[in-house]
mmCIF file of C-alpha atoms and ligand atoms in Angstrom:
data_model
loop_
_atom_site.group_PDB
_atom_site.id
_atom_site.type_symbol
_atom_site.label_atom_id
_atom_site.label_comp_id
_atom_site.label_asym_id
_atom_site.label_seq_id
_atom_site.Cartn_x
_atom_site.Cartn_y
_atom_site.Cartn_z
ATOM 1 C CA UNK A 1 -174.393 183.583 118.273
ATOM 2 C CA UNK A 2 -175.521 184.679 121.640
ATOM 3 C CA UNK A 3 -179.289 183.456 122.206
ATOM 4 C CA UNK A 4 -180.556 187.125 123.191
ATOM 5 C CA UNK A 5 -179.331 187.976 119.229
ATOM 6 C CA UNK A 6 -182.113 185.329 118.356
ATOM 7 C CA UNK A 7 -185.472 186.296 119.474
ATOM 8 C CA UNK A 8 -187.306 188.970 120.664
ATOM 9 C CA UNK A 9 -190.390 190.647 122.077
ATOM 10 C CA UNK A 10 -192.378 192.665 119.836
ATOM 11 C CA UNK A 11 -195.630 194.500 120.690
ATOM 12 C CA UNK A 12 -197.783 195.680 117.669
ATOM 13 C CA UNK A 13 -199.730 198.714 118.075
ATOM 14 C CA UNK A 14 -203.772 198.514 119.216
ATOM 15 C CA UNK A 15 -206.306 200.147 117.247
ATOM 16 C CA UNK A 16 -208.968 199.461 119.145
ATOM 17 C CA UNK A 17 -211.165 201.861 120.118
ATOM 18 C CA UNK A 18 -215.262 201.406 121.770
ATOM 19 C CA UNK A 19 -216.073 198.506 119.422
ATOM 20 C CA UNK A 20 -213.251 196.168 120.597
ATOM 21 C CA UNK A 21 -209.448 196.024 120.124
ATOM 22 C CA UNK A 22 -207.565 195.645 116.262
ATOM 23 C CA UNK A 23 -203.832 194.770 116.493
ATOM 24 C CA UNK A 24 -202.313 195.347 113.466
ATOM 25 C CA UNK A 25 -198.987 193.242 112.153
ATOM 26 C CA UNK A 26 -197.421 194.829 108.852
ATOM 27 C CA UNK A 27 -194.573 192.599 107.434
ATOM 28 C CA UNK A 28 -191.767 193.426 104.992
ATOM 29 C CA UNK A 29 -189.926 195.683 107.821
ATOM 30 C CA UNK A 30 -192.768 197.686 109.252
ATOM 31 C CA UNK A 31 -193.787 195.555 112.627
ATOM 32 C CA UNK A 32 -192.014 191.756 111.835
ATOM 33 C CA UNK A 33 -188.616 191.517 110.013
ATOM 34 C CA UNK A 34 -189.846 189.010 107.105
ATOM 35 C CA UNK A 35 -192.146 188.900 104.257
ATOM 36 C CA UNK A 36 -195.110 187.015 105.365
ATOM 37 C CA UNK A 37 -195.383 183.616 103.036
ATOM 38 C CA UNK A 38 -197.269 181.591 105.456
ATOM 39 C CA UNK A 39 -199.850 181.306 108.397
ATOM 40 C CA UNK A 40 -201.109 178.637 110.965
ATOM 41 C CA UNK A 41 -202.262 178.623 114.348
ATOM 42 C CA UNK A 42 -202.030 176.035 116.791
ATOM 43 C CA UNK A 43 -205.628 175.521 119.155
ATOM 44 C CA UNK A 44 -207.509 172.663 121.175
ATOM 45 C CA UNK A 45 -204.022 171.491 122.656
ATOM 46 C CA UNK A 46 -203.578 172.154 126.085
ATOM 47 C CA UNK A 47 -201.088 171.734 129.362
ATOM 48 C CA UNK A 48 -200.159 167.818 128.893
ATOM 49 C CA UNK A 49 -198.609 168.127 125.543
ATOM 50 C CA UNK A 50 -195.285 169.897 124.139
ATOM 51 C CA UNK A 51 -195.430 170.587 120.615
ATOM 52 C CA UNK A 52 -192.848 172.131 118.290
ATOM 53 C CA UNK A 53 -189.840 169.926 119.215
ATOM 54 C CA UNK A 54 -187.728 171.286 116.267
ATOM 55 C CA UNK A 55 -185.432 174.155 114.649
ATOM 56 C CA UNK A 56 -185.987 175.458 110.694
ATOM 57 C CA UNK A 57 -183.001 175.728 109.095
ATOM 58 C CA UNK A 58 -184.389 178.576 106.778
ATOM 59 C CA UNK A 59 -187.979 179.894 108.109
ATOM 60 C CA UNK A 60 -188.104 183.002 110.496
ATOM 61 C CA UNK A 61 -191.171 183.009 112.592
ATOM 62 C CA UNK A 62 -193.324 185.175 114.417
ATOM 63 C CA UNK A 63 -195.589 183.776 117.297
ATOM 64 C CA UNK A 64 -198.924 185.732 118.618
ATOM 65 C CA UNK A 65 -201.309 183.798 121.626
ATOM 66 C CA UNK A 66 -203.668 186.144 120.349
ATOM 67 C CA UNK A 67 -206.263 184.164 122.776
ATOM 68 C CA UNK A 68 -204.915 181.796 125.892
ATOM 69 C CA UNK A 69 -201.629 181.545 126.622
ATOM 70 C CA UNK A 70 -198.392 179.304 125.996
ATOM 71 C CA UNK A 71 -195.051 179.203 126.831
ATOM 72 C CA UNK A 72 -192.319 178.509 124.234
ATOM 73 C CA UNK A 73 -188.955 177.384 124.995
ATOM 74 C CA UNK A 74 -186.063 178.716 123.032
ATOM 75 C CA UNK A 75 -183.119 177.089 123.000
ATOM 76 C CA UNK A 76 -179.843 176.841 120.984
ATOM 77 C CA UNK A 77 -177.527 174.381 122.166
ATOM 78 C CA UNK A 78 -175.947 176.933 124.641
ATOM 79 C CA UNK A 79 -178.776 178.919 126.300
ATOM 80 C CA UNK A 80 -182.529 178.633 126.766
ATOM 81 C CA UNK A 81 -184.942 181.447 127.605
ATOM 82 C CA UNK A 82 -188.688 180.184 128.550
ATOM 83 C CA UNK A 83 -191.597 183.334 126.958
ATOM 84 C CA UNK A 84 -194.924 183.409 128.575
ATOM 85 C CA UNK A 85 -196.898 184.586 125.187
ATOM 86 C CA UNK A 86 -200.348 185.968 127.062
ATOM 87 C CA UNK A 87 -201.240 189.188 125.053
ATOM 88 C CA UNK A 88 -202.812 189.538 121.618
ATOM 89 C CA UNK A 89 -200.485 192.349 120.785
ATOM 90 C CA UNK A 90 -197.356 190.680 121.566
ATOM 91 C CA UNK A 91 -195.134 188.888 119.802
ATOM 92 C CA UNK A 92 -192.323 186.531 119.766
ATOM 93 C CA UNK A 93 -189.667 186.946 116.397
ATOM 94 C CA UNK A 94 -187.485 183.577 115.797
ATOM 95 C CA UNK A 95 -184.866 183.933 113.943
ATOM 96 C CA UNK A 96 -183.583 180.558 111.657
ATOM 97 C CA UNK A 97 -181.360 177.991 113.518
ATOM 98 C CA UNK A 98 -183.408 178.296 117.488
ATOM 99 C CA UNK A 99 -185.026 175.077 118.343
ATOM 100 C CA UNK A 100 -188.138 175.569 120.283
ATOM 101 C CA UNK A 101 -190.977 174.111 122.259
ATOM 102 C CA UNK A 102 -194.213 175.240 122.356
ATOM 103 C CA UNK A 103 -196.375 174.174 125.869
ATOM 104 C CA UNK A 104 -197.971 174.819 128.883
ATOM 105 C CA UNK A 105 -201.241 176.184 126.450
ATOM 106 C CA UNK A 106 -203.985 177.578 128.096
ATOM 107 C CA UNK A 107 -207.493 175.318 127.278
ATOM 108 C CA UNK A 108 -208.099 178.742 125.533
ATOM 109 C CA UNK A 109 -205.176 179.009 123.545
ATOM 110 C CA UNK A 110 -205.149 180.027 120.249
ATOM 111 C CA UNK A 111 -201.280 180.362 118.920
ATOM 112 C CA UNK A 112 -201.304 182.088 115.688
ATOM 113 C CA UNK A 113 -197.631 181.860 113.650
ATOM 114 C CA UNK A 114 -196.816 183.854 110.675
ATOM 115 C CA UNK A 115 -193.942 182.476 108.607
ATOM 116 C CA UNK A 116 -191.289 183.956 106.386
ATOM 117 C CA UNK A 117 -190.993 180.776 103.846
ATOM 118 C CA UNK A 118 -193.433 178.333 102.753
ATOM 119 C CA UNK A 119 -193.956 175.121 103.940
ATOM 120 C CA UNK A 120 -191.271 172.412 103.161
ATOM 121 C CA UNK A 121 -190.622 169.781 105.722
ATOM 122 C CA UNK A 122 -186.770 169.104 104.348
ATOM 123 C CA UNK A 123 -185.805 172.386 106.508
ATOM 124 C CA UNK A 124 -187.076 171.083 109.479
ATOM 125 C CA UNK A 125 -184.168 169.787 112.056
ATOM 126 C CA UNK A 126 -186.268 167.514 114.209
ATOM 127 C CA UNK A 127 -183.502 165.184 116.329
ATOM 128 C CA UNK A 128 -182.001 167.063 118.862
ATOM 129 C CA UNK A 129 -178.381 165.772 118.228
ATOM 130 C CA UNK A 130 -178.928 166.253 114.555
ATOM 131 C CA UNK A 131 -179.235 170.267 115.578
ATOM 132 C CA UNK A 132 -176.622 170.408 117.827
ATOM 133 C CA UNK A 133 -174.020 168.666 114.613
ATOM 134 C CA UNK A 134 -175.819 171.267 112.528
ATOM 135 C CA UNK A 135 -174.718 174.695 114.259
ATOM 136 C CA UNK A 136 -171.879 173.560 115.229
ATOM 137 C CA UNK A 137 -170.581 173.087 112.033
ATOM 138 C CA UNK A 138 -169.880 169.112 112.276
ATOM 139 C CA UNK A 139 -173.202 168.275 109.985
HETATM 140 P P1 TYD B 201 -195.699 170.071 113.402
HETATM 141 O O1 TYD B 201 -194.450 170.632 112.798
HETATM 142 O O2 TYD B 201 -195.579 168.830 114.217
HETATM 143 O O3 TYD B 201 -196.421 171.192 114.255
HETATM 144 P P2 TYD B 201 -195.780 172.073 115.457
HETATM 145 O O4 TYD B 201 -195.629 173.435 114.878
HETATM 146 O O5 TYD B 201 -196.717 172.002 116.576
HETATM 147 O O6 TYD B 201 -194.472 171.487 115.784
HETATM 148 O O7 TYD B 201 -196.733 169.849 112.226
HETATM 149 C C1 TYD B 201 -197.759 168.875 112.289
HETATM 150 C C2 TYD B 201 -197.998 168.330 110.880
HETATM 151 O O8 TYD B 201 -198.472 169.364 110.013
HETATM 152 C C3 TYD B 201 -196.738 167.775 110.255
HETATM 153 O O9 TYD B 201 -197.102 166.591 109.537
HETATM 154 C C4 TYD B 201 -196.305 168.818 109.258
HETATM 155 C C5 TYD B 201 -197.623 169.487 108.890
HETATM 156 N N1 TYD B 201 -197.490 170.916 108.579
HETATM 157 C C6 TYD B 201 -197.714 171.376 107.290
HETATM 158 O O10 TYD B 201 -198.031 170.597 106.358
HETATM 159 N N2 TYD B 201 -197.626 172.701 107.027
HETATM 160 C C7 TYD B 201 -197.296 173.598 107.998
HETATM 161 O O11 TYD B 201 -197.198 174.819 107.733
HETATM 162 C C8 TYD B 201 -197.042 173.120 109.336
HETATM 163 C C9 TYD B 201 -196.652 174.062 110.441
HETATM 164 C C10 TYD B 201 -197.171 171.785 109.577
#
């Protein structure tokens, strides 16, 4: 599958008005493609470390620097495409299967990721050659 079939931008719509900004994220089809089971958000790391390091063989993700900034990485096994996330109302979709990295955060950054499975560490592909057996069908 080409990568550009395997993430993408999203911007959410901003209700803000005089007393501030409200970005709104509806799941089950409205704004993300997924059922929202799960969130966490990443803070206090900054430029010297790379986190993520990994593809999910099931979860579908959803990634919002909704303060700061970070870069992910998306890569799999083919192409890469590096994302500045640096807006509150946008939003980077993941589709299963894309390993990423996560860096470059701003001392500011607050990465917020909304999830479309639970938590279960046995879909997590975390060796690099172990993904590239996996989609290519020799795992
Ligand atoms: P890790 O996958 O290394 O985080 P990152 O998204 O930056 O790659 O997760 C760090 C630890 O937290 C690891 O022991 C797994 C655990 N963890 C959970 O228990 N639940 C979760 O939803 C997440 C994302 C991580």
């Amino acid at each position: 599958m080409r990568l550009e079939e395997q993430y993408r931008l999203i911007y959410f719509k901003d209700l803000g008005d005089e007393r501030g900004n409200l970005v709104v994220i509806e799941g089950e089809g409205m704004d993300i493609p997924f059922d929202i089971k799960r969130v966490f958000y990443i803070y206090g790391s900054d430029d010297t470390v790379v986190r993520g390091q990994h593809a999910n063989r099931e979860t579908e993700f959803l990634l919002v620097n909704v303060g700061g900034s970070s870069k992910v990485k998306v890569d799999n096994g083919t192409e890469t495409a590096v994302i500045e996330l640096n807006k509150p109302g946008m939003g980077l979709y993941l589709s299963p299967m894309v390993w990423k990295d996560m860096y470059d955060f701003s001392a500011d950054s607050i990465l917020l990721v909304l999830c479309s499975r639970h938590y279960d560490g046995t879909e997590y592909i975390r060796d690099y050659e172990e993904y590239l057996r996996e989609i290519k069908g020799e795992a």
